[in-house]
Amino acid sequence: MLAITEILVVLGSLAFSIAILVPLTGALVRFRAHYNPKGLQLDPEGDVQPHTGPVITSFVAMLMRVYRIEGWPGLYKGLMPTLLTTGIVTLFLLLFLSDSNLRHGTYSTPSTGVLGTLAYSLFAMLIALPQTIITDRAITTPHKLPYFNAIYSLRVLLTPTERRRPWILYLTPGLLAAQVSHIAYVVLGLRTVRHLLVPELSQPGFPSRDDVSPVRLAIFFVLALASTVVLAPLEVIAIRLAIQRNHAAPEFNSVAQEEEGDAEEAAEYSGIDEDVIGLRTEREPYVGLVDCAKRIIDEEGWSALYRAWWLTMLGCLSGAFS
């Protein structure tokens, strides 16, 4: 076991990381979840009306807007689910990993080949999926959620159908497909290409300059950058599908049936005249991965699929060479 001082150092570094990452992650989720149609819409009477919601064009603009409207509490939406998950993972690491691994940061996914890594990644994704959904919804909801009343927060974030049948979260249309596609591309695509072009990067330690072919390394670098074209839309789509709540039997207009049960007496951060982001109506839900992509392109344009693409690109580079 680690000494008390070492445990305090670990906890302190985690607290610092969470304090920095939660606001940035929240702004990213809101920026990608924001619904900003490019065309005209019909009001309930059938008249053509222009879209009047907020127009946010960048990640930094979203971060500033959240702070202006909701202040520091708004920046830390999603904190409690993040703390809970981080706490469980940290406890597992402290209990089951050796002291040397923790001190030197050498923990990684099991080295079981491509298929083993794929299976491990898929299993981890399935375990974390409900937490991902709840965190994304906690970030994007206009309601003020208490920090220490999980039951109340779940009543706000989940529909009556989802509360009665929690496993339905795994059946959210297109969400599993988006997550599996993202993992498969990274593991079967990028990692396989890395193994073929620059297998030296897969070995422990940092290879010397003479061990790596500059041409092959440059090709792999370009391919890693190009992966942003595929991965950024999948990440945007995954967020859109995660915040789309599941209602019972949509063919029977279940949204209307459940509206009364969903209407919680929750206070909002912002006034009724200004929301941080616009959310797409649940009366016309996305029905799958491809449908979500098509509707985003038709309603908001191609650029909506590439919001904060540079963050995805940085993730591709760090993951490719790790």
Coordinates of C-alpha atoms in Angstrom, one line a residue:
M1 CA 0.0 0.0 0.0
L2 CA 1.1 3.6 -0.6
A3 CA 2.0 5.8 2.3
I4 CA -0.5 8.4 3.5
T5 CA 1.6 11.3 2.0
E6 CA 1.6 9.5 -1.4
I7 CA -2.1 9.0 -1.3
L8 CA -2.6 12.6 -0.5
V9 CA -0.5 13.6 -3.5
V10 CA -2.5 11.3 -5.7
L11 CA -5.8 12.8 -4.4
G12 CA -4.5 16.3 -4.7
S13 CA -3.5 15.8 -8.3
L14 CA -6.8 14.3 -9.1
A15 CA -8.7 17.2 -7.5
F16 CA -6.6 19.7 -9.5
S17 CA -7.3 17.8 -12.7
I18 CA -11.0 17.6 -12.1
A19 CA -11.1 21.3 -11.3
I20 CA -9.6 22.1 -14.7
L21 CA -11.2 19.4 -16.8
V22 CA -14.8 19.6 -15.7
P23 CA -15.5 23.2 -17.0
L24 CA -13.6 22.4 -20.2
T25 CA -15.5 19.1 -20.7
G26 CA -18.8 20.8 -19.9
A27 CA -18.2 23.6 -22.5
L28 CA -17.2 21.0 -25.1
V29 CA -20.4 18.9 -24.5
R30 CA -22.6 21.9 -24.6
F31 CA -20.9 23.2 -27.8
R32 CA -21.5 19.9 -29.6
A33 CA -25.0 19.5 -28.2
H34 CA -26.1 23.0 -29.1
Y35 CA -28.9 22.9 -31.8
N36 CA -28.5 25.7 -34.3
P37 CA -30.6 25.0 -37.4
K38 CA -29.6 27.0 -40.5
G39 CA -33.1 27.2 -42.1
L40 CA -36.6 28.4 -41.3
Q41 CA -38.9 26.4 -39.0
L42 CA -42.6 26.0 -38.6
D43 CA -44.3 27.2 -35.4
P44 CA -47.2 25.2 -33.8
E45 CA -49.7 27.1 -36.1
G46 CA -47.8 26.2 -39.2
D47 CA -46.3 29.6 -39.9
V48 CA -42.7 30.0 -41.0
Q49 CA -40.5 31.4 -38.3
P50 CA -36.7 32.0 -38.3
H51 CA -34.7 30.3 -35.7
T52 CA -34.2 32.7 -32.7
G53 CA -31.9 30.6 -30.4
P54 CA -28.4 31.5 -29.5
V55 CA -25.7 31.4 -32.1
I56 CA -22.4 30.0 -30.6
T57 CA -19.6 29.7 -33.1
S58 CA -16.6 28.4 -31.0
F59 CA -15.6 26.4 -28.0
V60 CA -14.2 29.5 -26.2
A61 CA -17.4 31.5 -26.9
M62 CA -19.4 28.6 -25.3
L63 CA -17.2 28.6 -22.2
M64 CA -17.6 32.4 -21.8
R65 CA -21.4 32.2 -22.4
V66 CA -21.8 29.5 -19.7
Y67 CA -19.9 31.6 -17.2
R68 CA -21.9 34.8 -18.1
I69 CA -25.3 33.2 -17.8
E70 CA -24.8 30.5 -15.1
G71 CA -21.6 31.5 -13.4
W72 CA -19.2 29.1 -11.7
P73 CA -22.0 26.6 -10.7
G74 CA -22.8 26.3 -14.4
L75 CA -19.2 25.6 -15.3
Y76 CA -19.2 22.7 -12.9
K77 CA -22.3 21.0 -14.1
G78 CA -21.6 17.3 -14.3
L79 CA -19.2 17.4 -11.3
M80 CA -20.9 14.8 -9.1
P81 CA -21.1 12.0 -11.7
T82 CA -17.4 12.7 -12.6
L83 CA -16.4 12.7 -8.9
L84 CA -18.3 9.4 -8.4
T85 CA -16.7 7.7 -11.4
T86 CA -13.2 9.0 -10.6
G87 CA -13.5 8.0 -7.0
I88 CA -14.5 4.4 -7.9
V89 CA -11.6 4.1 -10.4
T90 CA -9.1 5.6 -8.0
L91 CA -10.2 3.3 -5.2
F92 CA -9.7 0.3 -7.5
L93 CA -6.2 1.5 -8.5
L94 CA -5.2 2.0 -4.9
L95 CA -6.5 -1.4 -3.8
F96 CA -5.4 -3.6 -6.7
L97 CA -2.4 -2.1 -8.4
S98 CA 1.1 -2.5 -7.2
D99 CA 2.9 0.4 -5.6
S100 CA 5.5 0.6 -8.4
N101 CA 2.7 1.0 -11.0
L102 CA 1.0 3.8 -9.1
R103 CA 4.3 5.6 -8.4
H104 CA 5.5 5.5 -12.0
G105 CA 2.2 5.7 -13.8
T106 CA 2.8 2.5 -15.8
Y107 CA -0.8 1.2 -15.8
S108 CA -2.2 0.6 -19.2
T109 CA -4.8 -1.7 -20.8
P110 CA -3.9 -5.3 -20.9
S111 CA -1.4 -6.3 -23.7
T112 CA -3.6 -9.0 -25.3
G113 CA -3.3 -8.1 -29.0
V114 CA -5.7 -6.1 -31.1
L115 CA -8.8 -8.3 -30.5
G116 CA -8.1 -8.4 -26.8
T117 CA -7.8 -4.6 -26.6
L118 CA -11.0 -4.3 -28.6
A119 CA -12.9 -6.5 -26.2
Y120 CA -11.4 -4.7 -23.2
S121 CA -12.4 -1.3 -24.7
L122 CA -15.9 -2.4 -25.5
F123 CA -16.4 -3.9 -22.0
A124 CA -15.2 -0.6 -20.4
M125 CA -17.5 1.4 -22.7
L126 CA -20.5 -0.7 -21.7
I127 CA -19.8 -0.3 -18.0
A128 CA -19.3 3.5 -18.4
L129 CA -22.2 4.2 -20.8
P130 CA -25.0 5.0 -18.2
Q131 CA -22.5 7.4 -16.5
T132 CA -21.7 9.0 -19.8
I133 CA -25.4 9.5 -20.5
I134 CA -26.2 11.0 -17.1
T135 CA -23.1 13.2 -17.2
D136 CA -24.0 14.6 -20.6
R137 CA -27.5 15.3 -19.6
A138 CA -26.5 16.9 -16.3
I139 CA -24.3 19.2 -18.3
T140 CA -26.9 20.2 -20.9
T141 CA -30.0 20.4 -18.8
P142 CA -31.3 23.9 -18.1
H143 CA -32.4 22.8 -14.6
K144 CA -30.4 23.4 -11.5
L145 CA -29.4 20.1 -10.0
P146 CA -28.5 19.7 -6.3
Y147 CA -25.1 18.2 -5.5
F148 CA -26.2 15.8 -2.8
N149 CA -29.7 14.7 -4.0
A150 CA -29.1 12.0 -6.6
I151 CA -32.8 10.8 -6.5
Y152 CA -34.1 14.2 -7.4
S153 CA -31.4 14.7 -10.1
L154 CA -32.2 11.4 -11.7
R155 CA -35.9 12.3 -11.8
V156 CA -35.0 15.4 -13.8
L157 CA -32.5 13.7 -16.1
L158 CA -34.4 10.4 -16.8
T159 CA -37.8 9.9 -18.2
P160 CA -40.3 7.7 -16.3
T161 CA -39.6 4.9 -18.8
E162 CA -35.9 5.1 -18.2
R163 CA -36.4 5.1 -14.4
R164 CA -38.6 2.1 -14.6
R165 CA -36.4 0.2 -17.0
P166 CA -32.8 1.5 -16.6
W167 CA -31.5 -0.9 -19.2
I168 CA -33.3 1.0 -21.9
L169 CA -30.4 3.5 -21.8
Y170 CA -28.4 0.9 -23.7
L171 CA -31.1 0.9 -26.3
T172 CA -30.8 4.6 -27.0
P173 CA -31.1 4.7 -30.8
G174 CA -27.7 4.8 -32.5
L175 CA -25.7 5.5 -29.3
L176 CA -24.1 2.0 -29.0
A177 CA -23.4 2.1 -32.7
A178 CA -21.6 5.4 -32.4
Q179 CA -19.5 4.3 -29.5
V180 CA -18.6 0.9 -31.0
S181 CA -17.7 2.6 -34.3
H182 CA -15.4 5.1 -32.5
I183 CA -13.6 2.3 -30.5
A184 CA -13.4 0.0 -33.6
Y185 CA -11.8 2.7 -35.7
V186 CA -9.2 3.6 -33.0
V187 CA -8.3 0.0 -32.1
L188 CA -8.7 -1.8 -35.4
G189 CA -7.8 1.1 -37.6
L190 CA -5.2 3.4 -36.0
R191 CA -3.5 0.8 -33.8
T192 CA -3.3 -1.7 -36.6
V193 CA -1.8 0.9 -38.9
R194 CA 0.7 1.9 -36.2
H195 CA 1.7 -1.7 -35.7
L196 CA 2.3 -2.1 -39.5
L197 CA 4.1 1.3 -40.1
V198 CA 5.9 2.0 -36.9
P199 CA 5.9 -1.1 -34.7
E200 CA 8.6 0.5 -32.6
L201 CA 6.1 2.9 -31.0
S202 CA 4.2 -0.2 -29.6
Q203 CA 7.2 -1.3 -27.7
P204 CA 7.9 -0.2 -24.1
G205 CA 10.0 2.9 -23.7
F206 CA 10.8 5.6 -26.3
P207 CA 12.5 4.4 -29.5
S208 CA 15.7 6.1 -30.7
R209 CA 15.8 8.2 -33.9
D210 CA 17.6 5.4 -35.8
D211 CA 15.0 2.8 -34.9
V212 CA 12.1 4.6 -36.6
S213 CA 11.8 5.3 -40.3
P214 CA 11.1 9.1 -40.8
V215 CA 9.0 8.3 -43.9
R216 CA 6.8 5.8 -42.2
L217 CA 6.5 8.0 -39.1
A218 CA 5.4 10.9 -41.3
I219 CA 2.8 8.7 -43.1
F220 CA 1.4 7.5 -39.7
F221 CA 1.3 11.1 -38.4
V222 CA -0.7 12.2 -41.5
L223 CA -3.1 9.3 -41.1
A224 CA -3.6 10.1 -37.4
L225 CA -4.4 13.7 -38.3
A226 CA -6.8 12.5 -41.0
S227 CA -8.7 10.4 -38.5
T228 CA -10.3 13.6 -37.2
V229 CA -12.5 13.5 -40.3
V230 CA -14.1 10.2 -39.0
L231 CA -13.8 10.6 -35.3
A232 CA -15.1 14.2 -34.8
P233 CA -18.5 13.5 -36.3
L234 CA -18.8 10.3 -34.2
E235 CA -18.1 12.2 -31.0
V236 CA -20.7 14.9 -31.9
I237 CA -23.3 12.3 -32.8
A238 CA -22.6 10.4 -29.6
I239 CA -23.4 13.5 -27.5
R240 CA -26.5 14.3 -29.5
L241 CA -27.8 10.7 -29.0
A242 CA -26.8 10.6 -25.3
I243 CA -28.9 13.6 -24.4
Q244 CA -31.9 12.4 -26.3
R245 CA -34.2 10.8 -23.7
N246 CA -36.0 7.6 -24.3
H247 CA -39.8 7.6 -24.1
A248 CA -42.2 4.6 -24.2
A249 CA -43.5 3.5 -27.6
P250 CA -42.8 6.5 -29.8
E251 CA -45.3 5.3 -32.3
F252 CA -48.0 6.2 -29.8
N253 CA -46.8 9.8 -29.3
S254 CA -45.3 8.8 -26.0
V255 CA -43.6 12.2 -25.6
A256 CA -47.0 13.7 -25.0
Q257 CA -48.0 10.9 -22.7
E258 CA -45.0 11.3 -20.5
E259 CA -44.7 15.1 -20.4
E260 CA -46.7 15.3 -17.2
G261 CA -44.5 12.8 -15.5
D262 CA -41.3 14.5 -16.7
A263 CA -42.3 18.0 -15.5
E264 CA -40.3 18.3 -12.4
E265 CA -40.3 21.5 -10.2
A266 CA -36.7 22.2 -11.0
A267 CA -35.3 25.7 -10.8
E268 CA -33.3 27.0 -13.8
Y269 CA -30.0 28.8 -13.8
S270 CA -31.0 31.3 -16.5
G271 CA -34.2 33.2 -17.0
I272 CA -36.9 32.0 -19.3
D273 CA -35.8 34.5 -22.0
E274 CA -32.3 33.2 -22.4
D275 CA -30.9 29.7 -22.4
V276 CA -27.2 28.7 -22.6
I277 CA -27.8 26.4 -25.5
G278 CA -30.7 25.4 -27.8
L279 CA -31.8 21.7 -27.6
R280 CA -33.5 19.9 -30.4
T281 CA -37.2 18.9 -29.8
E282 CA -37.8 15.4 -28.5
R283 CA -40.9 15.2 -30.7
E284 CA -38.8 14.4 -33.7
P285 CA -36.0 12.2 -32.3
Y286 CA -33.1 10.8 -34.1
V287 CA -33.8 7.2 -34.8
G288 CA -30.2 6.0 -35.4
L289 CA -26.6 6.8 -36.1
V290 CA -27.0 7.4 -39.8
D291 CA -30.3 9.3 -39.3
C292 CA -28.6 11.6 -36.8
A293 CA -25.8 12.4 -39.1
K294 CA -28.2 13.1 -42.0
R295 CA -30.4 15.3 -39.9
I296 CA -27.5 17.3 -38.5
I297 CA -26.2 17.9 -42.0
D298 CA -29.6 18.8 -43.4
E299 CA -30.7 21.0 -40.5
E300 CA -27.4 22.6 -39.3
G301 CA -24.8 22.0 -42.0
W302 CA -21.6 20.0 -42.2
S303 CA -19.8 22.3 -39.8
A304 CA -22.0 21.1 -36.9
L305 CA -20.4 17.7 -37.2
Y306 CA -16.9 19.2 -36.8
R307 CA -17.4 21.4 -33.8
A308 CA -14.2 21.6 -31.7
W309 CA -12.5 19.3 -34.3
W310 CA -9.1 20.4 -33.1
L311 CA -9.7 18.8 -29.7
T312 CA -10.4 15.5 -31.5
M313 CA -7.3 16.0 -33.5
L314 CA -5.2 16.5 -30.4
G315 CA -6.8 13.3 -28.9
C316 CA -5.9 11.4 -32.1
L317 CA -2.2 12.5 -31.9
S318 CA -1.9 11.8 -28.2
G319 CA -3.6 8.4 -28.5
A320 CA -1.6 7.4 -31.6
F321 CA 1.8 7.9 -30.0
S322 CA 0.9 6.7 -26.5

